[in-house]
Short mmCIF file of C-alpha atoms in Angstrom, two decimals:
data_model
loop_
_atom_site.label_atom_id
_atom_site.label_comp_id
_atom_site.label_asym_id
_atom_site.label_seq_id
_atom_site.Cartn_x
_atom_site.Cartn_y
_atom_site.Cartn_z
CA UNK A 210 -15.17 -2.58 -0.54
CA UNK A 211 -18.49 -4.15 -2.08
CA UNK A 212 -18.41 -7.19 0.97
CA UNK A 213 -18.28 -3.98 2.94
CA UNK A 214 -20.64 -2.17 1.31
CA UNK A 215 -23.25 -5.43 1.36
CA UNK A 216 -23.05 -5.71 5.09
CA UNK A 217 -23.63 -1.94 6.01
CA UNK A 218 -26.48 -1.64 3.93
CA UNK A 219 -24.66 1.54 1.94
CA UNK A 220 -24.04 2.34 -1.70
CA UNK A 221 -20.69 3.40 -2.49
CA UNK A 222 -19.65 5.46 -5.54
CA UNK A 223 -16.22 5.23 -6.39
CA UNK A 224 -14.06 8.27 -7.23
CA UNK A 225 -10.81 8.58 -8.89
CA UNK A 226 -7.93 10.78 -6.98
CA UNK A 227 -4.95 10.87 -9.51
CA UNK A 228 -2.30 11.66 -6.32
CA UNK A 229 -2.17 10.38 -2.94
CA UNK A 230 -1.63 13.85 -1.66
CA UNK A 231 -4.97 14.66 -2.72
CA UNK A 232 -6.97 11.90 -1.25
CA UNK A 233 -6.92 13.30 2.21
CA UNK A 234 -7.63 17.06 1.21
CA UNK A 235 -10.45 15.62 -0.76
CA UNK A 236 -11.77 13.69 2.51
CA UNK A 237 -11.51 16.70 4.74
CA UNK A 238 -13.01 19.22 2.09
CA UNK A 239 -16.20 16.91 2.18
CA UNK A 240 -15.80 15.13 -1.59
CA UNK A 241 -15.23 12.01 -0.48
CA UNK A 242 -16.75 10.12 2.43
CA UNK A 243 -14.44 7.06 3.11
CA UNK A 244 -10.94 6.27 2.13
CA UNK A 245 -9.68 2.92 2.07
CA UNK A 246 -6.23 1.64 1.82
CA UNK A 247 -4.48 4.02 3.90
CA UNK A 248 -1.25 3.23 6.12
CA UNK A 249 -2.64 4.36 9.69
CA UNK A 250 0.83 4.81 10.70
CA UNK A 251 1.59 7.28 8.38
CA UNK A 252 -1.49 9.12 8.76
CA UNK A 253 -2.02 9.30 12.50
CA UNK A 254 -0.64 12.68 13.00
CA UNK A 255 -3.53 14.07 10.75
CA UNK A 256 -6.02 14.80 14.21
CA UNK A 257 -9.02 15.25 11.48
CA UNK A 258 -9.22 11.82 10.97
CA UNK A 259 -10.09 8.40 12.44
CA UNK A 260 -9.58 4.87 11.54
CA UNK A 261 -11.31 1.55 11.13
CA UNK A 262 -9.58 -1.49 12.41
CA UNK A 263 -6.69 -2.66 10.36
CA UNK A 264 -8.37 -5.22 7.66
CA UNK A 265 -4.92 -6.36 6.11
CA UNK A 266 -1.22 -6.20 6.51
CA UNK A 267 1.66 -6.96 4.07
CA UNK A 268 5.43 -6.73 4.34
CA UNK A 269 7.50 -4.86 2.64
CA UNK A 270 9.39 -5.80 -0.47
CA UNK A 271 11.83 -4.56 -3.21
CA UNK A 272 11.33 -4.88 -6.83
CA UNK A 273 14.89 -5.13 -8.28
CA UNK A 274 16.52 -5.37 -12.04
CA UNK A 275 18.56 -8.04 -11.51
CA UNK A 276 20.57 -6.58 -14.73
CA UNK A 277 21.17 -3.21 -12.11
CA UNK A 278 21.27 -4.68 -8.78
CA UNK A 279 21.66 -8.69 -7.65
CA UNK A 280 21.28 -7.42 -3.89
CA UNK A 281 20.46 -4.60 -1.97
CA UNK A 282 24.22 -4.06 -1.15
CA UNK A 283 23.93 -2.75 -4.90
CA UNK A 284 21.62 -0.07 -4.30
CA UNK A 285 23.68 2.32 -2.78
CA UNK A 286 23.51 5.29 -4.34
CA UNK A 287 21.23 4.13 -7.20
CA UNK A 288 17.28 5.67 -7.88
CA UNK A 289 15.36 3.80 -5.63
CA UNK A 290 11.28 4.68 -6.78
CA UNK A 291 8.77 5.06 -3.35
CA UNK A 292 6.15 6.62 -2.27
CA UNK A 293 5.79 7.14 1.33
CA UNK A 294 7.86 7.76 4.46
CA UNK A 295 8.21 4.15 5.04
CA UNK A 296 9.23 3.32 1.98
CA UNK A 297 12.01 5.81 2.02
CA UNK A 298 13.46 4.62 4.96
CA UNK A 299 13.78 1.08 3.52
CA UNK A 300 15.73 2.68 0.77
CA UNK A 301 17.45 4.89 2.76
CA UNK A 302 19.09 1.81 4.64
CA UNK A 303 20.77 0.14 1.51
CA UNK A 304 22.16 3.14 1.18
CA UNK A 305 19.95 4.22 -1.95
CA UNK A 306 19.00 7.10 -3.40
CA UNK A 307 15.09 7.49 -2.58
CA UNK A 308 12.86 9.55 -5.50
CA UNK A 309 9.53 9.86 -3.67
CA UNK A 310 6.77 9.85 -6.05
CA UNK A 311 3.07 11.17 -5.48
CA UNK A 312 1.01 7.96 -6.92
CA UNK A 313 2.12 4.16 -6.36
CA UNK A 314 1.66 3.04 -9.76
CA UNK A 315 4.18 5.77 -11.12
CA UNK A 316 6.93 4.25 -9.17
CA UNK A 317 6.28 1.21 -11.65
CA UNK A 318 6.28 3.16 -14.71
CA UNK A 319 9.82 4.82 -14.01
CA UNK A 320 11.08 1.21 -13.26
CA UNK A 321 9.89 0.25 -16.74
CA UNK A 322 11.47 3.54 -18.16
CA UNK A 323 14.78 2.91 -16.64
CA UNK A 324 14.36 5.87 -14.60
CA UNK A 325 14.97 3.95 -10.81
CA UNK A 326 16.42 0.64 -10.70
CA UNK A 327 14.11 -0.63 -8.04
CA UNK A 328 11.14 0.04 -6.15
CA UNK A 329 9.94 -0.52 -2.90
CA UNK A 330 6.35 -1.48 -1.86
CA UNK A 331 3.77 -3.54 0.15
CA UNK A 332 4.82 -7.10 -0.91
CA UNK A 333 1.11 -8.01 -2.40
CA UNK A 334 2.18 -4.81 -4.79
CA UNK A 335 4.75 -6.45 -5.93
CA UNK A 336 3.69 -9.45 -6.08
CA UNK A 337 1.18 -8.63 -8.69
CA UNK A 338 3.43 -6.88 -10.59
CA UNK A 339 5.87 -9.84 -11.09
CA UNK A 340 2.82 -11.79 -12.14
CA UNK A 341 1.77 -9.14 -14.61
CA UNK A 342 5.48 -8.80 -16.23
CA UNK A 343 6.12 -13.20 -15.80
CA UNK A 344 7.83 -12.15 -19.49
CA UNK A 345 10.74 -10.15 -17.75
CA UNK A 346 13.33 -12.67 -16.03
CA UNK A 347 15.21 -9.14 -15.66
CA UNK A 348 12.46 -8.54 -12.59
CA UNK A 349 12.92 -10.09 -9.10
CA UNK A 350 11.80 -9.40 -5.44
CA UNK A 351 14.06 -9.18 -2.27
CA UNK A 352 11.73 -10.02 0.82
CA UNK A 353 12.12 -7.57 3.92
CA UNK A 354 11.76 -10.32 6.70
CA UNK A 355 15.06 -9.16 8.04
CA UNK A 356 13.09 -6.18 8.28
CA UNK A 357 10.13 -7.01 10.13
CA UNK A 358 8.31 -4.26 8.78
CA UNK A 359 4.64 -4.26 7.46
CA UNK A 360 2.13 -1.52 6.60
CA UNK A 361 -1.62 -2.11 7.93
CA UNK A 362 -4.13 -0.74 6.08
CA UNK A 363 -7.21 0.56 7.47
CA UNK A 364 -9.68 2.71 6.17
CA UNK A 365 -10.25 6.49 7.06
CA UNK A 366 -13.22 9.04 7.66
CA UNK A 367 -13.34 12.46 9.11
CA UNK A 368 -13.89 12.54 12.75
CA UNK A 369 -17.66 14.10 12.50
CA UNK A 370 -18.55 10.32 9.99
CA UNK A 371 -18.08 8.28 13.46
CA UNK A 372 -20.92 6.18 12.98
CA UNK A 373 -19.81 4.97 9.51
CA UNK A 374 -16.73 3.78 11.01
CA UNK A 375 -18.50 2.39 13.60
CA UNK A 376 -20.50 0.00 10.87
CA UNK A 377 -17.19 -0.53 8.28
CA UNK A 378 -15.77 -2.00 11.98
CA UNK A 379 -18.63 -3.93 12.24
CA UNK A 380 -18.73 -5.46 8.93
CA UNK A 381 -14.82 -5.81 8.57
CA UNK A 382 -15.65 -8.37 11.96
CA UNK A 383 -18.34 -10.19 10.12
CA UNK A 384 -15.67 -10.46 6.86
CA UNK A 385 -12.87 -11.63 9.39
CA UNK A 386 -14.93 -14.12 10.72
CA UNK A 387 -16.48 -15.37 7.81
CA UNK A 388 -13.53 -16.06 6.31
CA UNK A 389 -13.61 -13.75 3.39
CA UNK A 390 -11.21 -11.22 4.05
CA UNK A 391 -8.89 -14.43 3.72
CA UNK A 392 -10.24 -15.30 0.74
CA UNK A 393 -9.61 -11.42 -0.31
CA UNK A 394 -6.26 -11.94 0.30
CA UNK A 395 -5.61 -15.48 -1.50
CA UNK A 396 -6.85 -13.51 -4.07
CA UNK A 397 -4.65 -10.41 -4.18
CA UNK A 398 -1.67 -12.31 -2.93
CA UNK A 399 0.80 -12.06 0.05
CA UNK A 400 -1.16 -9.43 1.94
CA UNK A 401 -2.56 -11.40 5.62
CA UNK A 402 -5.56 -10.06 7.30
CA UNK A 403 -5.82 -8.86 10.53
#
């Protein structure tokens, strides 16, 4: 967000939102001004908002304990941690049991307490959480090509902000063309920009 911030001239203040349900009632009740990250596609039907371009995509993956499950055939009917629509309907089609959680990083805690035996995310998600727990050879990733499925992220305002979507557009361009949205994402892993 600060390459954004340095091409539109603004000055961002960053503000913690400790569940995704609240980001977008925080956005419409005026708290927040921008809100990056968000899955368009899952947020379209919400008519009080509009969206930048997409700035990055990622396929889907599954975190799995190998000691629980050695393929998705082995989900069924096991605790499958997720955290939006999408997500559930990957789980839904190995025949797992989906537990939708509010925040992302909780679905990584409850695979750590034993209380899902997988958990399904945007690839670069779990790619950094492999990295982070290298120690645990219990940890592995099934890739969704099969699937073809990948979330786009793009960042959201309230329909009466126009013209600061109009310059986030502008300087996600400049960042595309630039190259450093791909050096963003060499950075933060598997996610490819837009």
């Amino acid at each position: 967000f600060s390459a954004i911030a340095e091409r539109t001239g603004d000055t961002y203040e960053f503000v913690k939102v400790p569940a995704s349900s609240e980001k977008i009632q925080k956005l419409l009740a005026g708290e927040v001004d921008v809100l990056p990250g968000l899955i368009k596609r899952e947020n379209k039907k919400n008519k009080n908002l509009i969206f930048s371009t997409s700035y990055v995509s990622t396929e889907m993956s599954t975190v799995m304990r190998k000691s629980e499950a050695k393929n998705t055939k082995q989900l069924k009917n096991k605790l499958v941690c997720v955290d939006s629509d999408a997500e559930k309907k990957i789980a839904e089609s190995y025949g797992a049991k989906p537990l939708k959680l509010e925040f992302w990083k909780d679905k990584f805690t409850y695979l750590e307490q034993g209380k899902c035996v997988a958990v399904v995310a945007s690839r670069y998600i779990n790619d950094g959480f492999i990295k982070s727990n290298a120690e645990n050879k219990d940890l592995y990733i099934h890739k969704h090509k099969w699937f073809n499925f990948f979330n786009k992220f793009s960042m959201a305002t309230t329909k009466d902000k126009k013209e600061l979507i109009t310059k986030i557009n502008a300087a996600l361009r400049v960042l595309k063309q630039n190259g450093t949205l791909k050096e963003l994402r060499k950075k933060y892993s598997s996610a490819k920009t837009n």
